[in-house]
């Protein structure tokens, strides 16, 4: 009887996405162990901001109790490079799951890959920082131009959470289609906010009131300015543009419209910002009224024109019949205009935020790596 293979798993980041991933990992572990030949997924390391639990003999850690065990850890917190070296000495293939948004960690990805350790991650900063880092990551990855024996890297959840956005774009490019334009709503937060601020049916509250509602419902970051500055969308556009073939330098190298009034950029806290935001409602009221007068609604979108090499993020008005206008709740919508699809774009739509769907994209990437590892 075939003994199958063993793959070692390390998880960094056990917040909302990380905890959801651990639950999905436990289910995947059970399924793969029942196959013939089986694949054994052995969790050997879990790390968060101040604590790390690792298995001295690379024996599997119980996924069901790992968070409780991590809470009890009292040993000194090791440097990240120590943990990477520990993983590199495992007796088989290793996949490192980075559920953080840590840029410092991202800069180590090329080294991790060069040691034969694969990476799956939703970390947008890793793939939207400098074009140099993007290049170095894929020069080291086995599914880039890296040598055989290096690790693989996948980051589907860095755009669109669990939606198949990057895999679709990669397939369009790799099969030789010509992508001419990418357009859409890339933020669940901004989708919810503008669907509420200016519903297709009319009405909606003031901008400040809708921002507060979005925050109270948990759609925004603790400080809403982290959503309203547009950089989250800009990071996603940077990733998509690079896959489409544009060497975009960074998320700040193209026009990004911030919805933070200049007078409030220096607020000392998110609470102070929310308290003062109503003072500037008239500005967004004018934007809403102008769109309504034209029979349109305003939405916060990102677009990439591949031919003109133009990338931008900001407010645009759409006819009420347009798919972007008709979006519901916090859904994302991404339209790919290509030579093969002609004037009717390939559209991907659905939940683009949330711990479970983001973790699903990470788990999907893990499955891709498992199939590639020999």
Short mmCIF file of C-alpha atoms in Angstrom, two decimals:
data_model
loop_
_atom_site.label_atom_id
_atom_site.label_comp_id
_atom_site.label_asym_id
_atom_site.label_seq_id
_atom_site.Cartn_x
_atom_site.Cartn_y
_atom_site.Cartn_z
CA UNK A 1 0.00 0.00 0.00
CA UNK A 2 1.35 3.45 -0.91
CA UNK A 3 2.47 5.50 2.05
CA UNK A 4 1.68 8.84 0.42
CA UNK A 5 3.49 12.05 1.19
CA UNK A 6 3.86 14.42 4.11
CA UNK A 7 3.80 18.20 3.74
CA UNK A 8 4.69 20.45 6.64
CA UNK A 9 2.57 23.57 7.26
CA UNK A 10 3.57 26.76 9.06
CA UNK A 11 0.99 29.45 9.79
CA UNK A 12 1.91 33.06 10.52
CA UNK A 13 -0.98 35.25 11.63
CA UNK A 14 -3.97 33.83 13.51
CA UNK A 15 -6.39 36.75 13.53
CA UNK A 16 -9.73 36.62 11.72
CA UNK A 17 -8.39 35.18 8.48
CA UNK A 18 -5.82 33.01 10.25
CA UNK A 19 -8.37 31.40 12.54
CA UNK A 20 -10.74 30.77 9.63
CA UNK A 21 -7.85 29.21 7.73
CA UNK A 22 -7.00 26.87 10.62
CA UNK A 23 -10.58 25.60 10.58
CA UNK A 24 -10.40 24.97 6.83
CA UNK A 25 -6.95 23.38 7.20
CA UNK A 26 -8.35 20.87 9.71
CA UNK A 27 -11.04 19.84 7.21
CA UNK A 28 -8.55 19.60 4.35
CA UNK A 29 -6.19 17.59 6.53
CA UNK A 30 -8.91 15.00 7.18
CA UNK A 31 -9.93 14.77 3.52
CA UNK A 32 -6.42 14.33 2.15
CA UNK A 33 -5.51 11.75 4.79
CA UNK A 34 -8.35 9.52 3.53
CA UNK A 35 -7.20 9.51 -0.08
CA UNK A 36 -5.14 6.74 -1.66
CA UNK A 37 -2.30 7.41 -1.53
CA UNK A 38 -2.82 9.82 1.36
CA UNK A 39 -1.30 13.25 1.80
CA UNK A 40 -0.52 14.15 5.39
CA UNK A 41 -0.58 17.83 6.30
CA UNK A 42 1.47 18.28 9.46
CA UNK A 43 1.14 21.65 11.22
CA UNK A 44 4.55 22.34 12.75
CA UNK A 45 4.58 26.08 13.47
CA UNK A 46 2.09 28.79 14.42
CA UNK A 47 3.22 32.36 14.93
CA UNK A 48 1.57 35.64 15.80
CA UNK A 49 2.87 39.08 16.72
CA UNK A 50 4.39 38.17 20.08
CA UNK A 51 4.32 34.38 20.40
CA UNK A 52 5.36 31.32 18.45
CA UNK A 53 4.68 27.62 18.91
CA UNK A 54 6.77 25.13 16.98
CA UNK A 55 7.31 21.38 17.10
CA UNK A 56 10.91 20.49 18.12
CA UNK A 57 10.86 17.16 16.23
CA UNK A 58 8.62 18.31 13.39
CA UNK A 59 5.81 16.20 14.78
CA UNK A 60 2.28 17.44 13.98
CA UNK A 61 0.65 19.98 16.28
CA UNK A 62 -3.05 19.42 16.97
CA UNK A 63 -4.93 22.05 14.95
CA UNK A 64 -7.91 21.92 17.30
CA UNK A 65 -5.87 22.93 20.35
CA UNK A 66 -3.09 24.97 18.79
CA UNK A 67 -4.47 28.41 19.70
CA UNK A 68 -4.87 27.41 23.35
CA UNK A 69 -1.32 26.02 23.32
CA UNK A 70 -0.05 29.22 21.71
CA UNK A 71 -1.61 31.30 24.48
CA UNK A 72 0.42 29.33 27.04
CA UNK A 73 3.79 29.89 25.37
CA UNK A 74 6.32 31.65 27.61
CA UNK A 75 9.53 31.05 25.66
CA UNK A 76 11.28 34.04 24.05
CA UNK A 77 9.84 35.19 20.72
CA UNK A 78 12.31 34.12 18.00
CA UNK A 79 13.46 36.31 15.12
CA UNK A 80 11.68 35.57 11.87
CA UNK A 81 14.89 34.36 10.20
CA UNK A 82 15.29 31.77 12.97
CA UNK A 83 11.85 30.43 12.19
CA UNK A 84 12.62 30.31 8.45
CA UNK A 85 15.81 28.35 9.13
CA UNK A 86 13.84 25.95 11.35
CA UNK A 87 11.37 25.33 8.52
CA UNK A 88 14.15 24.84 5.98
CA UNK A 89 15.49 21.91 8.03
CA UNK A 90 12.19 19.99 8.02
CA UNK A 91 12.31 16.45 6.61
CA UNK A 92 10.14 17.24 3.60
CA UNK A 93 8.33 19.97 1.70
CA UNK A 94 7.12 22.99 3.66
CA UNK A 95 4.35 25.50 2.92
CA UNK A 96 4.36 28.76 4.85
CA UNK A 97 0.94 30.42 5.12
CA UNK A 98 1.31 34.15 5.78
CA UNK A 99 -2.03 35.56 6.93
CA UNK A 100 -0.55 38.92 7.89
CA UNK A 101 -0.22 42.24 6.07
CA UNK A 102 3.36 42.60 7.31
CA UNK A 103 5.61 44.33 4.78
CA UNK A 104 8.78 43.42 6.68
CA UNK A 105 7.88 39.75 6.36
CA UNK A 106 7.14 40.24 2.66
CA UNK A 107 10.66 41.46 2.00
CA UNK A 108 11.94 38.06 3.19
CA UNK A 109 9.81 36.10 0.68
CA UNK A 110 12.63 35.73 -1.89
CA UNK A 111 14.86 34.17 0.77
CA UNK A 112 12.08 31.87 1.97
CA UNK A 113 11.41 30.67 -1.58
CA UNK A 114 15.11 30.12 -2.24
CA UNK A 115 15.19 27.70 0.70
CA UNK A 116 12.56 25.51 -0.99
CA UNK A 117 9.70 26.75 1.21
CA UNK A 118 6.46 27.55 -0.64
CA UNK A 119 4.30 30.53 0.31
CA UNK A 120 0.54 31.11 0.14
CA UNK A 121 -0.78 34.44 1.37
CA UNK A 122 -3.42 37.17 1.15
CA UNK A 123 -0.73 39.78 1.94
CA UNK A 124 -1.38 42.62 -0.56
CA UNK A 125 1.69 44.58 0.53
CA UNK A 126 3.98 41.77 -0.58
CA UNK A 127 2.87 42.10 -4.20
CA UNK A 128 2.08 45.81 -4.42
CA UNK A 129 5.18 47.27 -2.81
CA UNK A 130 8.05 48.22 -5.11
CA UNK A 131 8.28 46.64 -8.53
CA UNK A 132 11.74 45.48 -7.46
CA UNK A 133 10.27 43.33 -4.66
CA UNK A 134 7.66 41.90 -7.06
CA UNK A 135 10.46 40.99 -9.47
CA UNK A 136 12.64 39.42 -6.79
CA UNK A 137 9.76 37.32 -5.46
CA UNK A 138 8.98 35.83 -8.86
CA UNK A 139 12.62 35.45 -9.80
CA UNK A 140 12.91 33.22 -6.73
CA UNK A 141 9.62 31.32 -7.11
CA UNK A 142 9.51 27.99 -8.91
CA UNK A 143 6.29 29.09 -10.63
CA UNK A 144 8.07 32.27 -11.70
CA UNK A 145 11.54 32.13 -13.18
CA UNK A 146 13.16 30.55 -10.11
CA UNK A 147 15.08 27.27 -10.32
CA UNK A 148 13.52 23.88 -9.74
CA UNK A 149 13.65 23.09 -6.05
CA UNK A 150 12.68 26.59 -4.94
CA UNK A 151 9.29 27.17 -3.36
CA UNK A 152 6.07 28.10 -5.15
CA UNK A 153 4.15 31.29 -4.38
CA UNK A 154 0.40 31.95 -4.74
CA UNK A 155 -1.59 34.97 -3.55
CA UNK A 156 -5.13 34.66 -4.92
CA UNK A 157 -6.67 36.29 -1.85
CA UNK A 158 -4.61 39.46 -2.22
CA UNK A 159 -7.33 40.69 -4.62
CA UNK A 160 -11.00 39.82 -4.21
CA UNK A 161 -10.67 37.53 -1.18
CA UNK A 162 -11.96 34.12 -2.32
CA UNK A 163 -13.05 35.27 -5.78
CA UNK A 164 -11.02 33.73 -8.66
CA UNK A 165 -9.67 37.08 -9.84
CA UNK A 166 -5.93 36.49 -10.14
CA UNK A 167 -6.26 32.94 -11.45
CA UNK A 168 -8.64 34.18 -14.14
CA UNK A 169 -6.37 37.05 -15.17
CA UNK A 170 -3.32 34.79 -15.19
CA UNK A 171 -5.13 32.31 -17.42
CA UNK A 172 -6.21 35.05 -19.83
CA UNK A 173 -2.62 36.28 -20.10
CA UNK A 174 -0.97 32.86 -20.26
CA UNK A 175 -3.31 31.60 -22.98
CA UNK A 176 -2.43 34.57 -25.13
CA UNK A 177 -5.55 36.72 -24.83
CA UNK A 178 -5.00 40.47 -25.04
CA UNK A 179 -6.32 42.23 -21.93
CA UNK A 180 -7.29 45.77 -22.88
CA UNK A 181 -9.00 47.06 -19.75
CA UNK A 182 -9.78 46.03 -16.18
CA UNK A 183 -12.44 47.90 -14.23
CA UNK A 184 -14.40 47.33 -11.07
CA UNK A 185 -15.25 47.81 -7.44
CA UNK A 186 -12.39 46.22 -5.51
CA UNK A 187 -13.27 47.09 -1.92
CA UNK A 188 -16.08 45.50 0.05
CA UNK A 189 -15.99 48.51 2.36
CA UNK A 190 -16.34 51.06 -0.44
CA UNK A 191 -18.95 48.92 -2.17
CA UNK A 192 -21.15 48.86 0.93
CA UNK A 193 -20.56 52.54 1.60
CA UNK A 194 -21.60 53.81 -1.83
CA UNK A 195 -24.44 51.32 -2.31
CA UNK A 196 -25.78 52.81 0.92
CA UNK A 197 -24.86 56.44 0.19
CA UNK A 198 -26.55 56.48 -3.23
CA UNK A 199 -28.78 53.45 -3.83
CA UNK A 200 -29.98 52.88 -7.39
CA UNK A 201 -33.57 53.35 -6.15
CA UNK A 202 -32.69 56.76 -4.74
CA UNK A 203 -32.31 58.16 -1.26
CA UNK A 204 -29.41 57.22 0.97
CA UNK A 205 -28.02 59.08 3.93
CA UNK A 206 -25.34 61.71 4.23
CA UNK A 207 -21.80 60.58 3.55
CA UNK A 208 -20.64 60.98 7.17
CA UNK A 209 -23.65 59.03 8.46
CA UNK A 210 -23.02 56.19 6.01
CA UNK A 211 -19.33 56.04 6.94
CA UNK A 212 -20.28 55.76 10.60
CA UNK A 213 -22.84 53.05 9.80
CA UNK A 214 -20.25 51.10 7.82
CA UNK A 215 -17.83 51.33 10.74
CA UNK A 216 -20.46 50.30 13.30
CA UNK A 217 -21.31 47.25 11.17
CA UNK A 218 -17.66 46.25 10.99
CA UNK A 219 -17.12 46.97 7.30
CA UNK A 220 -14.35 49.54 7.76
CA UNK A 221 -10.98 49.42 9.43
CA UNK A 222 -10.95 50.66 13.06
CA UNK A 223 -9.87 54.02 11.59
CA UNK A 224 -12.09 54.58 8.51
CA UNK A 225 -9.41 56.77 6.96
CA UNK A 226 -7.51 53.57 6.15
CA UNK A 227 -10.35 52.74 3.73
CA UNK A 228 -11.22 56.23 2.53
CA UNK A 229 -7.67 57.10 1.44
CA UNK A 230 -8.04 54.68 -1.50
CA UNK A 231 -4.73 52.90 -0.93
CA UNK A 232 -6.32 49.49 -0.33
CA UNK A 233 -7.87 49.64 -3.81
CA UNK A 234 -4.62 51.06 -5.23
CA UNK A 235 -2.67 48.06 -3.93
CA UNK A 236 -5.07 45.68 -5.66
CA UNK A 237 -4.88 47.65 -8.91
CA UNK A 238 -1.08 47.53 -8.73
CA UNK A 239 -1.15 43.73 -8.50
CA UNK A 240 -3.59 43.35 -11.39
CA UNK A 241 -1.71 45.81 -13.58
CA UNK A 242 1.55 43.94 -13.04
CA UNK A 243 -0.03 40.62 -13.99
CA UNK A 244 -1.46 42.31 -17.10
CA UNK A 245 2.08 43.33 -18.05
CA UNK A 246 2.42 46.90 -16.78
CA UNK A 247 5.53 47.54 -14.64
CA UNK A 248 3.67 49.74 -12.13
CA UNK A 249 6.18 50.96 -9.57
CA UNK A 250 3.90 51.24 -6.52
CA UNK A 251 0.34 52.07 -5.36
CA UNK A 252 1.33 55.74 -5.11
CA UNK A 253 2.71 56.00 -8.66
CA UNK A 254 -0.69 56.67 -10.28
CA UNK A 255 -3.72 58.86 -9.45
CA UNK A 256 -5.57 57.74 -6.31
CA UNK A 257 -8.47 59.86 -5.09
CA UNK A 258 -8.70 60.13 -1.33
CA UNK A 259 -12.12 60.80 0.19
CA UNK A 260 -10.57 62.24 3.32
CA UNK A 261 -11.09 66.02 3.44
CA UNK A 262 -7.69 67.71 3.53
CA UNK A 263 -8.74 69.49 6.71
CA UNK A 264 -9.17 66.14 8.49
CA UNK A 265 -5.99 64.37 7.42
CA UNK A 266 -4.26 65.35 10.66
CA UNK A 267 -7.02 64.18 13.03
CA UNK A 268 -5.43 62.42 15.96
CA UNK A 269 -7.86 59.48 15.94
CA UNK A 270 -10.54 57.77 13.92
CA UNK A 271 -13.14 58.91 16.45
CA UNK A 272 -12.12 62.55 16.01
CA UNK A 273 -12.29 62.09 12.25
CA UNK A 274 -15.82 60.64 12.41
CA UNK A 275 -16.97 63.42 14.74
CA UNK A 276 -15.81 66.13 12.33
CA UNK A 277 -16.68 64.47 9.02
CA UNK A 278 -20.29 65.85 8.95
CA UNK A 279 -18.80 69.34 8.56
CA UNK A 280 -17.90 68.37 4.98
CA UNK A 281 -21.05 66.49 3.92
CA UNK A 282 -21.93 69.25 1.45
CA UNK A 283 -19.02 68.24 -0.79
CA UNK A 284 -20.22 64.67 -1.24
CA UNK A 285 -23.83 65.86 -1.47
CA UNK A 286 -22.82 67.88 -4.53
CA UNK A 287 -21.19 64.80 -6.10
CA UNK A 288 -24.32 62.73 -5.44
CA UNK A 289 -26.65 65.44 -6.78
CA UNK A 290 -24.63 65.85 -9.98
CA UNK A 291 -24.77 62.10 -10.68
CA UNK A 292 -28.49 61.95 -9.89
CA UNK A 293 -29.19 64.86 -12.27
CA UNK A 294 -27.59 62.79 -15.04
CA UNK A 295 -29.63 59.72 -14.09
CA UNK A 296 -26.54 58.05 -12.67
CA UNK A 297 -25.05 56.92 -9.37
CA UNK A 298 -21.54 57.50 -8.06
CA UNK A 299 -19.24 54.60 -7.16
CA UNK A 300 -15.63 54.23 -5.99
CA UNK A 301 -13.82 52.24 -8.66
CA UNK A 302 -10.42 51.28 -9.98
CA UNK A 303 -9.50 50.94 -13.63
CA UNK A 304 -6.54 49.86 -15.72
CA UNK A 305 -6.24 50.79 -19.39
CA UNK A 306 -3.51 48.47 -20.59
CA UNK A 307 -3.04 50.12 -23.99
CA UNK A 308 -2.54 53.63 -22.64
CA UNK A 309 -0.84 52.31 -19.48
CA UNK A 310 -3.25 54.37 -17.39
CA UNK A 311 -4.14 53.22 -13.87
CA UNK A 312 -6.44 55.21 -11.60
CA UNK A 313 -8.63 54.95 -8.51
CA UNK A 314 -11.50 57.24 -7.60
CA UNK A 315 -15.12 58.28 -7.95
CA UNK A 316 -16.98 57.73 -11.21
CA UNK A 317 -20.64 57.94 -12.22
CA UNK A 318 -22.47 55.03 -13.86
CA UNK A 319 -25.84 54.56 -15.49
CA UNK A 320 -28.23 52.78 -13.15
CA UNK A 321 -28.35 49.81 -15.51
CA UNK A 322 -24.57 49.31 -15.39
CA UNK A 323 -23.40 46.17 -13.50
CA UNK A 324 -21.23 48.32 -11.22
CA UNK A 325 -24.21 50.50 -10.27
CA UNK A 326 -26.40 47.47 -9.57
CA UNK A 327 -23.92 45.89 -7.13
CA UNK A 328 -25.42 44.84 -3.78
CA UNK A 329 -24.12 45.02 -0.24
CA UNK A 330 -20.36 44.67 0.08
CA UNK A 331 -19.84 42.64 -3.10
CA UNK A 332 -16.91 43.20 -5.43
CA UNK A 333 -17.19 43.23 -9.20
CA UNK A 334 -14.26 42.96 -11.60
CA UNK A 335 -14.68 43.28 -15.37
CA UNK A 336 -12.00 42.03 -17.77
CA UNK A 337 -12.17 43.52 -21.27
CA UNK A 338 -10.13 41.42 -23.69
CA UNK A 339 -9.70 40.82 -27.39
CA UNK A 340 -11.38 37.42 -27.19
CA UNK A 341 -14.36 38.60 -25.16
CA UNK A 342 -14.91 41.64 -27.35
CA UNK A 343 -17.26 44.36 -26.14
CA UNK A 344 -18.85 42.11 -23.48
CA UNK A 345 -16.41 41.78 -20.58
CA UNK A 346 -15.73 38.71 -18.50
CA UNK A 347 -17.25 39.62 -15.13
CA UNK A 348 -16.43 38.17 -11.72
CA UNK A 349 -18.75 39.20 -8.90
CA UNK A 350 -19.32 38.18 -5.31
CA UNK A 351 -18.20 38.62 -1.73
CA UNK A 352 -14.81 40.30 -1.79
CA UNK A 353 -14.20 40.53 1.94
CA UNK A 354 -14.61 38.48 5.11
CA UNK A 355 -12.49 36.04 7.05
CA UNK A 356 -14.02 32.82 5.74
CA UNK A 357 -13.98 33.74 2.04
CA UNK A 358 -10.47 35.19 2.27
CA UNK A 359 -9.29 32.03 4.03
CA UNK A 360 -10.99 30.00 1.29
CA UNK A 361 -8.75 31.67 -1.27
CA UNK A 362 -5.71 30.86 0.87
CA UNK A 363 -6.82 27.24 1.25
CA UNK A 364 -7.38 27.04 -2.49
CA UNK A 365 -3.81 28.23 -3.04
CA UNK A 366 -2.55 25.62 -0.57
CA UNK A 367 -4.30 22.92 -2.61
CA UNK A 368 -2.56 24.21 -5.76
CA UNK A 369 0.83 23.94 -4.05
CA UNK A 370 0.10 20.46 -2.69
CA UNK A 371 -0.59 19.26 -6.25
CA UNK A 372 2.68 20.75 -7.46
CA UNK A 373 4.91 19.38 -4.72
CA UNK A 374 6.61 16.08 -5.41
#
